[in-house]
PDB file of C-alpha atoms in Angstrom:
ATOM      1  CA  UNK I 211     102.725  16.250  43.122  1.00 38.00           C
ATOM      2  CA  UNK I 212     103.820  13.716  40.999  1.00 39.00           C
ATOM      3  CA  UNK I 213     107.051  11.581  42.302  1.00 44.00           C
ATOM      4  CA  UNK I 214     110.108  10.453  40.208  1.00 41.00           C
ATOM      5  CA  UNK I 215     108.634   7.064  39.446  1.00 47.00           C
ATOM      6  CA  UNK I 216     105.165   8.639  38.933  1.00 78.00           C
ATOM      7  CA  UNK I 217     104.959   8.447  35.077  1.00 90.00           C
ATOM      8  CA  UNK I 218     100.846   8.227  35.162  1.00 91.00           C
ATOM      9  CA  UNK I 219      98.141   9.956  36.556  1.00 91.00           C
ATOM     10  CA  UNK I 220      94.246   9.304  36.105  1.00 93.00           C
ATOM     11  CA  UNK I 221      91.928  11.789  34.827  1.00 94.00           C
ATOM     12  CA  UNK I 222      88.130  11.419  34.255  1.00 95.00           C
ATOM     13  CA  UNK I 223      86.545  11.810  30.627  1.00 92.00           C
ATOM     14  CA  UNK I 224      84.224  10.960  28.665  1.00 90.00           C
ATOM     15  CA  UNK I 225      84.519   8.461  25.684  1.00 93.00           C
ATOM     16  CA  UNK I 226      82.466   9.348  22.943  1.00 93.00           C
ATOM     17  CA  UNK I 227      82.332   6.511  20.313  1.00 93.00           C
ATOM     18  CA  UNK I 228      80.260   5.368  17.290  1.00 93.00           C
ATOM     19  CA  UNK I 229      77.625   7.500  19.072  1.00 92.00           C
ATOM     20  CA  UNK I 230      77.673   5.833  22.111  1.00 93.00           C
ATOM     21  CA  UNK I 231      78.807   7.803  24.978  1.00 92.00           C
ATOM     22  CA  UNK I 232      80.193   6.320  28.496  1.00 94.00           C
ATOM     23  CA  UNK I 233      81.799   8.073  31.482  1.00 96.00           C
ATOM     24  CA  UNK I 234      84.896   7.077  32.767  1.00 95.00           C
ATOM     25  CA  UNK I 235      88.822   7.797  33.374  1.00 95.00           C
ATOM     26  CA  UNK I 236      92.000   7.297  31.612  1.00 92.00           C
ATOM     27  CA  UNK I 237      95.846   6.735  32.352  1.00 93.00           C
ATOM     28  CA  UNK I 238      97.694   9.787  31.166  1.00 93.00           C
ATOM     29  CA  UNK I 239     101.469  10.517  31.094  1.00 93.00           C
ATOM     30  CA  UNK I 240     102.565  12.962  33.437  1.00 92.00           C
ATOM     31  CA  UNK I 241     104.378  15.837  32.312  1.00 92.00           C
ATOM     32  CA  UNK I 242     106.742  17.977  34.802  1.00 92.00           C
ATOM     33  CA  UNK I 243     109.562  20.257  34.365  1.00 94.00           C
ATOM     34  CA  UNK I 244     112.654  18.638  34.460  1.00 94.00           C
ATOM     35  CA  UNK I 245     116.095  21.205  35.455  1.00 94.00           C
ATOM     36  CA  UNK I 246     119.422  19.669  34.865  1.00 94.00           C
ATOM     37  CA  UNK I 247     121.843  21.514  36.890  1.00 93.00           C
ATOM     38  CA  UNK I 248     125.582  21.073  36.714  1.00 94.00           C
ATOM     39  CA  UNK I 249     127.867  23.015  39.457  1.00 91.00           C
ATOM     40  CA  UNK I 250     124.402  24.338  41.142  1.00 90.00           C
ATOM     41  CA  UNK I 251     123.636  26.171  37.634  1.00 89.00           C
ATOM     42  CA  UNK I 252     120.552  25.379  35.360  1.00 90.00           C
ATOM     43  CA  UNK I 253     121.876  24.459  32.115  1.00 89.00           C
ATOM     44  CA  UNK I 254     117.737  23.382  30.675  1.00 90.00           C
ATOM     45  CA  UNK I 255     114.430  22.860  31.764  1.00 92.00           C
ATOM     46  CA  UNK I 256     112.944  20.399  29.522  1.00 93.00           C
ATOM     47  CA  UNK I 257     109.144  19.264  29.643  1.00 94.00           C
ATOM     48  CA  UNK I 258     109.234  15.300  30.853  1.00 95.00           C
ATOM     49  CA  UNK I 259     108.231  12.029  32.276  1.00 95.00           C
ATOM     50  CA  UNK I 260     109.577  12.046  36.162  1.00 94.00           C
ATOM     51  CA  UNK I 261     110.719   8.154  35.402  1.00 94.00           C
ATOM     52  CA  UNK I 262     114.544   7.414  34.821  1.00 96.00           C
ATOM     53  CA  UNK I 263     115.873  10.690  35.588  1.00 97.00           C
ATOM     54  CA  UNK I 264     119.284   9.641  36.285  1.00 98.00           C
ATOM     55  CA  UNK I 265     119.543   8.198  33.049  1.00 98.00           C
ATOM     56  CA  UNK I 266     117.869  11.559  31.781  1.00 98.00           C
ATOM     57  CA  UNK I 267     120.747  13.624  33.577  1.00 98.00           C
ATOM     58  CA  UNK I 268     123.496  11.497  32.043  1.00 98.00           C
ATOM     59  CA  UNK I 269     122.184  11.009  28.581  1.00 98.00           C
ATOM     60  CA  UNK I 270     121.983  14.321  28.256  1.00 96.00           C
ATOM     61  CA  UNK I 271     125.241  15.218  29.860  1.00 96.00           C
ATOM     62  CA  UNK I 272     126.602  12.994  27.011  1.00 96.00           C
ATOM     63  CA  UNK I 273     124.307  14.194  24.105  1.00 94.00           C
ATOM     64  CA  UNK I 274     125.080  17.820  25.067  1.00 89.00           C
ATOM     65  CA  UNK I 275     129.096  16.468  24.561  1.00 89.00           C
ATOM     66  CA  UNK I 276     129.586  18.142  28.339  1.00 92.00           C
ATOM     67  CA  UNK I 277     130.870  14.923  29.294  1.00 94.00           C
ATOM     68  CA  UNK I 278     132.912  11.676  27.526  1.00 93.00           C
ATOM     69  CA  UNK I 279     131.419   9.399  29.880  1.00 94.00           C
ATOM     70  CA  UNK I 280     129.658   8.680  33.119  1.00 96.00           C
ATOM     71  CA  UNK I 281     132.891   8.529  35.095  1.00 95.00           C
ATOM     72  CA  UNK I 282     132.743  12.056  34.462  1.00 96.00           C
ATOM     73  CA  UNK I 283     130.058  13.104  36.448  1.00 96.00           C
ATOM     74  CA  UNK I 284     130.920  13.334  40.301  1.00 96.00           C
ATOM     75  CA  UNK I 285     127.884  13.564  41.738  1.00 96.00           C
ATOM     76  CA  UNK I 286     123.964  13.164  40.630  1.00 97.00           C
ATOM     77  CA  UNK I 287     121.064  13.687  42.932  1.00 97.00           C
ATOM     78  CA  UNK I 288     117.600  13.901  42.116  1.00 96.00           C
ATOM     79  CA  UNK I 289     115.933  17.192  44.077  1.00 95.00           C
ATOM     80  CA  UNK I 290     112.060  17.378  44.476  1.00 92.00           C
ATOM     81  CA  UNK I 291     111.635  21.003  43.484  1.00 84.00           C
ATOM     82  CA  UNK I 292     107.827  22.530  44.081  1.00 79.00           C
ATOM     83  CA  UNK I 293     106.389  21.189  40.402  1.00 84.00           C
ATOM     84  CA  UNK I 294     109.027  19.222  39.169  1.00 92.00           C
ATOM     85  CA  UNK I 295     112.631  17.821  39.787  1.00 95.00           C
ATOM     86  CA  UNK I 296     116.155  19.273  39.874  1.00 95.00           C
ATOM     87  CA  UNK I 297     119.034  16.899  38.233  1.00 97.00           C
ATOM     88  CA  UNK I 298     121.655  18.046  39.735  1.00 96.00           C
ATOM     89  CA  UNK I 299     124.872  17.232  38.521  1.00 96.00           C
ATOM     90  CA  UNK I 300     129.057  17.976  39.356  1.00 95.00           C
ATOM     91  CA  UNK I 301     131.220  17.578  36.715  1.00 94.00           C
ATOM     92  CA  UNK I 302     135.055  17.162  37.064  1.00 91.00           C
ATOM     93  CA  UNK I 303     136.695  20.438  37.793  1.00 85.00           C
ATOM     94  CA  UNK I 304     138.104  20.811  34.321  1.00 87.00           C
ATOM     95  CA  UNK I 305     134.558  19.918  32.379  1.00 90.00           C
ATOM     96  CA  UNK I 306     132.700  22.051  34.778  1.00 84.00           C
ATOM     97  CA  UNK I 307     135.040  25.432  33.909  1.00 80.00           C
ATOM     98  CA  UNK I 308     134.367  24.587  30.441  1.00 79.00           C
ATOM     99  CA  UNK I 309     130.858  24.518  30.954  1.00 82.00           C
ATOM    100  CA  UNK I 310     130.643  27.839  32.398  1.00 73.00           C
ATOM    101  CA  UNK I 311     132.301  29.002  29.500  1.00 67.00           C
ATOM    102  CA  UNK I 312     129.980  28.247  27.069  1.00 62.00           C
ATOM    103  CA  UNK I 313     126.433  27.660  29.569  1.00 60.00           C
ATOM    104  CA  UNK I 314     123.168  28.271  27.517  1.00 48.00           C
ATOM    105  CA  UNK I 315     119.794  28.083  28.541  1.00 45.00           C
ATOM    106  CA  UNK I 316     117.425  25.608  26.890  1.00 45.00           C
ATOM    107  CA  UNK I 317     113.363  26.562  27.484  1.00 41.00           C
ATOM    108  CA  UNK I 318     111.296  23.148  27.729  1.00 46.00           C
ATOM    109  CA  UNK I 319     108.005  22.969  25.046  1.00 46.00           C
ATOM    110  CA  UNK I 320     108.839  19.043  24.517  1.00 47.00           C
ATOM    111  CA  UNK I 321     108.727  19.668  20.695  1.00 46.00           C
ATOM    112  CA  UNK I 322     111.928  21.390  20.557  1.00 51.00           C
ATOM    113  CA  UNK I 323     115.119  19.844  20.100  1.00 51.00           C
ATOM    114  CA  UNK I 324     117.522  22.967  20.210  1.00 51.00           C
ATOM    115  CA  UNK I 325     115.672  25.293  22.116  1.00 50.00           C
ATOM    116  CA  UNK I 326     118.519  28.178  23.159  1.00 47.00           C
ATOM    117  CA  UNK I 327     121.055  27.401  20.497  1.00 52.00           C
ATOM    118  CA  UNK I 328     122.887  30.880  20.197  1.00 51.00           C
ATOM    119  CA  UNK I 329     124.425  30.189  16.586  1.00 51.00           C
ATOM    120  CA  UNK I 330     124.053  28.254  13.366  1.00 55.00           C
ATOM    121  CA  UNK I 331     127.504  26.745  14.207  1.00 57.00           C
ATOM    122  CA  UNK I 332     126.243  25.303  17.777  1.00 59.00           C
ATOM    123  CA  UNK I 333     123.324  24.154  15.841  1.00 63.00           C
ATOM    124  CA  UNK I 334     124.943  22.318  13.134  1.00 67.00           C
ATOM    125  CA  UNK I 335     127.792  21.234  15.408  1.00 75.00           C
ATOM    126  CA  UNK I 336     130.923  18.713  13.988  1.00 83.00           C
ATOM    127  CA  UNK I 337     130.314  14.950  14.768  1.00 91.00           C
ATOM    128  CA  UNK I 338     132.081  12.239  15.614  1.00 92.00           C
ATOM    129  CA  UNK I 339     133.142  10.083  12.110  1.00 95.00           C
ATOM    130  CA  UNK I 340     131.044   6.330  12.695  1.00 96.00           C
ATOM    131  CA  UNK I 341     132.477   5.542   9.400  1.00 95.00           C
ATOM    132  CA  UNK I 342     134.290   2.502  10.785  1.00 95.00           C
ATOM    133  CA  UNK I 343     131.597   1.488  12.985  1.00 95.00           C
ATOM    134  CA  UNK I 344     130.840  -2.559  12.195  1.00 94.00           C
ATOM    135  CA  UNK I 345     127.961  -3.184  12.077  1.00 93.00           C
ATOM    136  CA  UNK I 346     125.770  -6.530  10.492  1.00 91.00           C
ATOM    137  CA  UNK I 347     121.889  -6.123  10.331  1.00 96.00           C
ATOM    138  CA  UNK I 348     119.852  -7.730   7.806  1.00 95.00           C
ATOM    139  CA  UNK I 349     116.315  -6.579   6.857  1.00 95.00           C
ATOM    140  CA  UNK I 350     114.430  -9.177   9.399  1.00 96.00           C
ATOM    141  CA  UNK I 351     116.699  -7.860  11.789  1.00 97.00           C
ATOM    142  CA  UNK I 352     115.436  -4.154  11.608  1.00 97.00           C
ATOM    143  CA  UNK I 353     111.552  -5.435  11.685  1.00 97.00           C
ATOM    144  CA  UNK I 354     112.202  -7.264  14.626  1.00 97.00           C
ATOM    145  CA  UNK I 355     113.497  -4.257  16.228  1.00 97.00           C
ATOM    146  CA  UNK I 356     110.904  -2.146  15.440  1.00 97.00           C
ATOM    147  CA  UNK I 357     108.250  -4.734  16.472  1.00 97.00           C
ATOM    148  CA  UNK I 358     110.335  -5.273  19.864  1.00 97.00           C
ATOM    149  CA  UNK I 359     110.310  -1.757  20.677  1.00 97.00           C
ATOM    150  CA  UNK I 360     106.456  -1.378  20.056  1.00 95.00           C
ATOM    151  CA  UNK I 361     106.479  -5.107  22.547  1.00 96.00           C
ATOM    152  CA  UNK I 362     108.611  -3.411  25.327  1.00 96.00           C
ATOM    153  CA  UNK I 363     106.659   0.212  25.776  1.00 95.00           C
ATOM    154  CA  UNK I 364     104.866  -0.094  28.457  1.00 93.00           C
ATOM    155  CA  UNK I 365     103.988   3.285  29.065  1.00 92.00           C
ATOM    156  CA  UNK I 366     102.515   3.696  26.055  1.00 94.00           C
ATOM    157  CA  UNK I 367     100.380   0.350  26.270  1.00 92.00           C
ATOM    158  CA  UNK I 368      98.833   2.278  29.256  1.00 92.00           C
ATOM    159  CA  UNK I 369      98.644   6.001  28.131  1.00 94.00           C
ATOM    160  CA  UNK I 370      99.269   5.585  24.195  1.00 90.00           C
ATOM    161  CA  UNK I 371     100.517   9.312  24.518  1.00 90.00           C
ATOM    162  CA  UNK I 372     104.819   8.887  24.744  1.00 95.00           C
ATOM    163  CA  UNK I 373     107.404   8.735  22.738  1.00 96.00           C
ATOM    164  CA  UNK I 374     110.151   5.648  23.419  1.00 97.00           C
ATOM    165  CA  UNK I 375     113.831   5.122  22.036  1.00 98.00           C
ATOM    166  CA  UNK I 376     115.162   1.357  22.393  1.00 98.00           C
ATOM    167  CA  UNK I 377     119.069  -0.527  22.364  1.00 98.00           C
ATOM    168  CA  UNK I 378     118.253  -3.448  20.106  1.00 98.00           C
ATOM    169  CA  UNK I 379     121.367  -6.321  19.489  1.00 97.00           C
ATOM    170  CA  UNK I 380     120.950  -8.576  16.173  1.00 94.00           C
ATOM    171  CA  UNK I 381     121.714 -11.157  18.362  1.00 95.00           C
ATOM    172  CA  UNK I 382     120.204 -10.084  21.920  1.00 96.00           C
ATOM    173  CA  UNK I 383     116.945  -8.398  21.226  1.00 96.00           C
ATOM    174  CA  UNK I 384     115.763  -5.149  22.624  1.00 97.00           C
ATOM    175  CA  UNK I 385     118.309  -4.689  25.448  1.00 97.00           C
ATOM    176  CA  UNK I 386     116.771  -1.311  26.772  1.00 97.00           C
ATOM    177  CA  UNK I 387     113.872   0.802  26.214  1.00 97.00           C
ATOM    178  CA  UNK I 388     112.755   4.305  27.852  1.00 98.00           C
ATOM    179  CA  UNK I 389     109.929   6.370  27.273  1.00 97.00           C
ATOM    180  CA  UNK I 390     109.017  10.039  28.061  1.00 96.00           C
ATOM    181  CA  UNK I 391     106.211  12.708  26.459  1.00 95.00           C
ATOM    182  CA  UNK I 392     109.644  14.283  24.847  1.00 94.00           C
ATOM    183  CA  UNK I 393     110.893  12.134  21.752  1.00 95.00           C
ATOM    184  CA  UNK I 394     114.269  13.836  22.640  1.00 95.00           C
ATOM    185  CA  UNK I 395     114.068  12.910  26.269  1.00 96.00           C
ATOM    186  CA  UNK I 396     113.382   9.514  25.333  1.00 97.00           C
ATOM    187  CA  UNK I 397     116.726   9.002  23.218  1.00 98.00           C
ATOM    188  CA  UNK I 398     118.222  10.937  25.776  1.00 97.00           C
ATOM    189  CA  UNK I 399     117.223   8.448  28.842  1.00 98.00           C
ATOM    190  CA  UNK I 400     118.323   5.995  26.410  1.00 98.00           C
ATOM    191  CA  UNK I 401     121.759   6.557  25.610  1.00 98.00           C
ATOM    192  CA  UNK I 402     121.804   7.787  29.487  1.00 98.00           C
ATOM    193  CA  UNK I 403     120.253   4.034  30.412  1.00 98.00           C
ATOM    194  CA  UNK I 404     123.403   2.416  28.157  1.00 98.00           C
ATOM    195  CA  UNK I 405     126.524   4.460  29.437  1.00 97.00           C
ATOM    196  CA  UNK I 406     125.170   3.385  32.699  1.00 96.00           C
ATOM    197  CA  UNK I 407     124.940  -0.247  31.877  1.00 95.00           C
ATOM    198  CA  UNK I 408     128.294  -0.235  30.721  1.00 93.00           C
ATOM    199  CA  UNK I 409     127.264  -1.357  27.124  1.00 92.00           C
ATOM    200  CA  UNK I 410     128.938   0.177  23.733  1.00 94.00           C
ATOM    201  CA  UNK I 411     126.549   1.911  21.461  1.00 96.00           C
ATOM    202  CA  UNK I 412     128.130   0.669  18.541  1.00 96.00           C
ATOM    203  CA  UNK I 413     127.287  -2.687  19.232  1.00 96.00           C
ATOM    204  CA  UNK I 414     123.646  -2.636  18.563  1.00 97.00           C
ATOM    205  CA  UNK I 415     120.843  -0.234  16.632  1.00 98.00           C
ATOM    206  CA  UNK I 416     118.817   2.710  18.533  1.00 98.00           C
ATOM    207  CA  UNK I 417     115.036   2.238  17.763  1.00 98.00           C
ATOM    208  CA  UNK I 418     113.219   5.359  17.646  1.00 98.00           C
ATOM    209  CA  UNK I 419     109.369   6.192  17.278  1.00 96.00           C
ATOM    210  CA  UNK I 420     108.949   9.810  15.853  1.00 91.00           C
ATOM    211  CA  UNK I 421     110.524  11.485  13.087  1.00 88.00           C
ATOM    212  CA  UNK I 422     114.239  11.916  12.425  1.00 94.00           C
ATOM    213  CA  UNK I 423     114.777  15.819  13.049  1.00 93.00           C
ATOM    214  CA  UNK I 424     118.991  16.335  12.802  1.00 93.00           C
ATOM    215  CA  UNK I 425     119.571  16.360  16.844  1.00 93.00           C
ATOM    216  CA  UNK I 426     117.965  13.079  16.731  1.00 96.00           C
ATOM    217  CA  UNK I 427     120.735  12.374  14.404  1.00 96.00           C
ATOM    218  CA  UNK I 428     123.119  13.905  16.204  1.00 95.00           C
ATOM    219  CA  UNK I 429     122.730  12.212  19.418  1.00 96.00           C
ATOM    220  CA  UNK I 430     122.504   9.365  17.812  1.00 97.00           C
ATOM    221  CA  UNK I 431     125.938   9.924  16.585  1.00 97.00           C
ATOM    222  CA  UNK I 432     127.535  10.708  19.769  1.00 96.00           C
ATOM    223  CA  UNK I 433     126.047   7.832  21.527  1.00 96.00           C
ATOM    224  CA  UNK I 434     128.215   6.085  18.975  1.00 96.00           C
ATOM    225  CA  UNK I 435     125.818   3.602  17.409  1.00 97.00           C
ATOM    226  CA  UNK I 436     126.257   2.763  13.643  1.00 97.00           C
ATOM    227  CA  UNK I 437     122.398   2.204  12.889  1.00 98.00           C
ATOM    228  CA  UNK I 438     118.916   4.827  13.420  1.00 98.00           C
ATOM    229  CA  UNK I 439     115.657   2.965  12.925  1.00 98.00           C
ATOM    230  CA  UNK I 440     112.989   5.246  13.095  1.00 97.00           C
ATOM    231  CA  UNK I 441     109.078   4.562  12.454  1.00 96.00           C
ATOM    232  CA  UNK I 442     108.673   7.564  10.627  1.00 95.00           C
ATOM    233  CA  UNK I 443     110.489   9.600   7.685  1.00 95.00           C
ATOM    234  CA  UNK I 444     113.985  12.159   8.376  1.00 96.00           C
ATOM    235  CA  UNK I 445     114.296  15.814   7.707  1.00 95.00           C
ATOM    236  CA  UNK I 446     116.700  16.087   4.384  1.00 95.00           C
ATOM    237  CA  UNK I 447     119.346  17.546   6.718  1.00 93.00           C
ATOM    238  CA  UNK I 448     118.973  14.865   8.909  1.00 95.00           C
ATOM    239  CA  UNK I 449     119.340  12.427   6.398  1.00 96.00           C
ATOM    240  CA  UNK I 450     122.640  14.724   5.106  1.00 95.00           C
ATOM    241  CA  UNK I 451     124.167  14.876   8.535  1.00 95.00           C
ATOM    242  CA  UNK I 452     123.679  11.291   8.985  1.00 96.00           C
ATOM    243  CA  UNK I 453     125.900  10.467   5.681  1.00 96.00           C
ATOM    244  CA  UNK I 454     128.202  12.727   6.302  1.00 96.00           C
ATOM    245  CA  UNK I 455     128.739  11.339  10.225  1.00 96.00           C
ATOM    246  CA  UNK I 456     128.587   7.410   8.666  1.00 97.00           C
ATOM    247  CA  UNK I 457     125.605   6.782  10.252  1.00 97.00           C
ATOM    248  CA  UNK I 458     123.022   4.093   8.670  1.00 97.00           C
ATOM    249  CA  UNK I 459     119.737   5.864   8.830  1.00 97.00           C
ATOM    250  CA  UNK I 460     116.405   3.780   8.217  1.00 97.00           C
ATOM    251  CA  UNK I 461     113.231   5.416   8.591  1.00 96.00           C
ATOM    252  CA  UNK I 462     109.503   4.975   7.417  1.00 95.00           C
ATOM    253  CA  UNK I 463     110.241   1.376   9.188  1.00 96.00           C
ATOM    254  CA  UNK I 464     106.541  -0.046   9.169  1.00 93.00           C
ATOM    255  CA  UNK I 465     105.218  -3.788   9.484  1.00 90.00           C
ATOM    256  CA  UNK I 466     107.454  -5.673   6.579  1.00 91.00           C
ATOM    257  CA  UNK I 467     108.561  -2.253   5.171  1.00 95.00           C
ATOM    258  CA  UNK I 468     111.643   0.552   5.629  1.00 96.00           C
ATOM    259  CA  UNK I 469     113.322   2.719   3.693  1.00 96.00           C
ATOM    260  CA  UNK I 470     117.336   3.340   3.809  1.00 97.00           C
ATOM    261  CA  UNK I 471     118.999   6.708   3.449  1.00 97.00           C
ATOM    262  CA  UNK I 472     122.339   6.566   4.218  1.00 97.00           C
ATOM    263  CA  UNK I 473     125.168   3.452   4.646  1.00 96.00           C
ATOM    264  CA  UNK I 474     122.956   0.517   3.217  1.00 95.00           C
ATOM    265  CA  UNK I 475     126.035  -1.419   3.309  1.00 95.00           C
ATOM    266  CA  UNK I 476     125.429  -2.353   6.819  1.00 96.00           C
ATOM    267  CA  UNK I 477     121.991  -3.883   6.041  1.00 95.00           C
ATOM    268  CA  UNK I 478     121.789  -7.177   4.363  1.00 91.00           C
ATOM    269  CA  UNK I 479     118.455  -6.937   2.323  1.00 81.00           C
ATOM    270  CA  UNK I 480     118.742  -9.257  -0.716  1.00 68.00           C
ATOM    271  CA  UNK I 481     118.666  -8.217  -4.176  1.00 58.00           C
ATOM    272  CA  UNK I 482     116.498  -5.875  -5.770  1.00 51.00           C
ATOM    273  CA  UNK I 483     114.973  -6.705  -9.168  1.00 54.00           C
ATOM    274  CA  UNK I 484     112.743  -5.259 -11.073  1.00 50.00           C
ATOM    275  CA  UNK I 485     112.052  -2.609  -8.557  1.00 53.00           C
ATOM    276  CA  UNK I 486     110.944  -4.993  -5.800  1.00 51.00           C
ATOM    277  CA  UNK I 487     113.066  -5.983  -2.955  1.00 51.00           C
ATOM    278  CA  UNK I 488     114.124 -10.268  -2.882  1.00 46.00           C
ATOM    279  CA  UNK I 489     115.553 -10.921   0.317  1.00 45.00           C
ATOM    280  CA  UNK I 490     117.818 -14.136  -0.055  1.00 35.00           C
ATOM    281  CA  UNK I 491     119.816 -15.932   2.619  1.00 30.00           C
TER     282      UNK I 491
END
């Protein structure tokens, strides 16, 4: 069974290419179910990597909004469970009778972002307002990022079959990347991996590789961060939720190229004339 740092396995195939076919094996990522317990009750089962599962349990404490911070989990053990892993959490007395108050069940196809949301309302939940978030990028500043989080996944170098979120600082770099077979894991370990390190969202940009679906946006927004770079394009609600929250959202972000929805104000990009973007100093 794979262990918690196990993120690969190898598998024979057969490579088949420009007619020429050779026997061998390949690194895939492993994919296990993942519980994340609070007070000894299974609040989801998601489909994941077994690699940075405490981050896992406390990004998505935070993403779920059933905690304000790390202080406010008690206790978190990893539990090797027959296929997979229990994260099993204790939250402060008050947050944990709140929880059982409103506990849903999530089911765990890695797809799915809001699997066992009970109501449009829980769904399209109020944000935090990242209106006054300051925050300076310019346009090489958001290519960097998105060629520094293609650098830093590692995981992907070996399987090429993950998804990875990265903390990237204008000034810094890439500060932290994690990857999992769920894109929503992967932003979860992420904003899990910088409550942890003690670092403010809002300081820097979150990196993304897959689409912008609104609960990317959303946890995005609760993580706090002013800026979304994603490599490919957002859902129109996600792009909606993002203006209404005053969150930057750049997406289609591709060699030289992006595209901003929302907040350009926070991206210094040059002038555009005649159609065609002039960056200037």
């Amino acid at each position: 069974m794979a262990k918690v740092n196990s993120s690969t396995a190898i598998a024979p195939r057969i490579a088949v290419r420009a007619g020429v076919v050779t026997p061998g094996s390949r690194a895939l990522p492993e994919e296990v179910p993942v519980a994340l317990s609070f007070g000894g009750t299974t609040q989801a089962v998601m489909m994941a990597t077994p690699a940075d599962l405490h981050d896992f349990g406390v990004g998505f404490a935070l993403s779920e909004a059933l905690v304000r911070s790390p202080d406010d989990i008690v206790s978190l053990d990893i539990v090797e469970a027959d296929q997979g892993f229990d994260v099993q959490m204790r939250l402060a007395d008050g947050l944990q009778a709140a929880l059982s108050d409103r506990r849903r069940k999530m089911a765990g196809p890695v797809g799915c972002g809001l699997c066992g949301i009970e109501s449009i309302e829980e769904a399209l939940r109020t944000l935090p307002d990242r209106k006054a978030v300051e925050l300076a990028f310019n346009a090489e500043d958001v290519r960097e990022a998105v060629r520094s989080l293609s650098i830093h996944q590692k995981l992907r170098a070996e399987t090429g079959a993950v998804h990875a979120a990265g903390f990237f600082h204008p000034d810094r770099g890439m500060l932290c990347v994690r990857e999992d077979v769920g894109r929503h894991n992967a932003l979860d370990k992420l904003i899990g991996a910088i409550a942890r390190s003690g670092s403010t969202a809002a300081d820097g940009a979150i990196v993304i590789t897959s689409r912008v679906s609104v609960d990317m946006v959303q946890k995005a927004v609760i993580a706090g961060t002013g800026l979304l770079i994603a490599v490919s394009a957002p859902t129109a609600l996600a792009v909606r939720t993002a203006e209404a929250s005053g969150l930057t959202l750049v997406g289609v972000a591709r060699g030289a190229d992006f595209e901003i929805f929302t907040r350009p104000d926070r991206i210094k990009t040059g002038r555009i004339k005649q159609g065609v973007e002039s960056d200037v100093a």
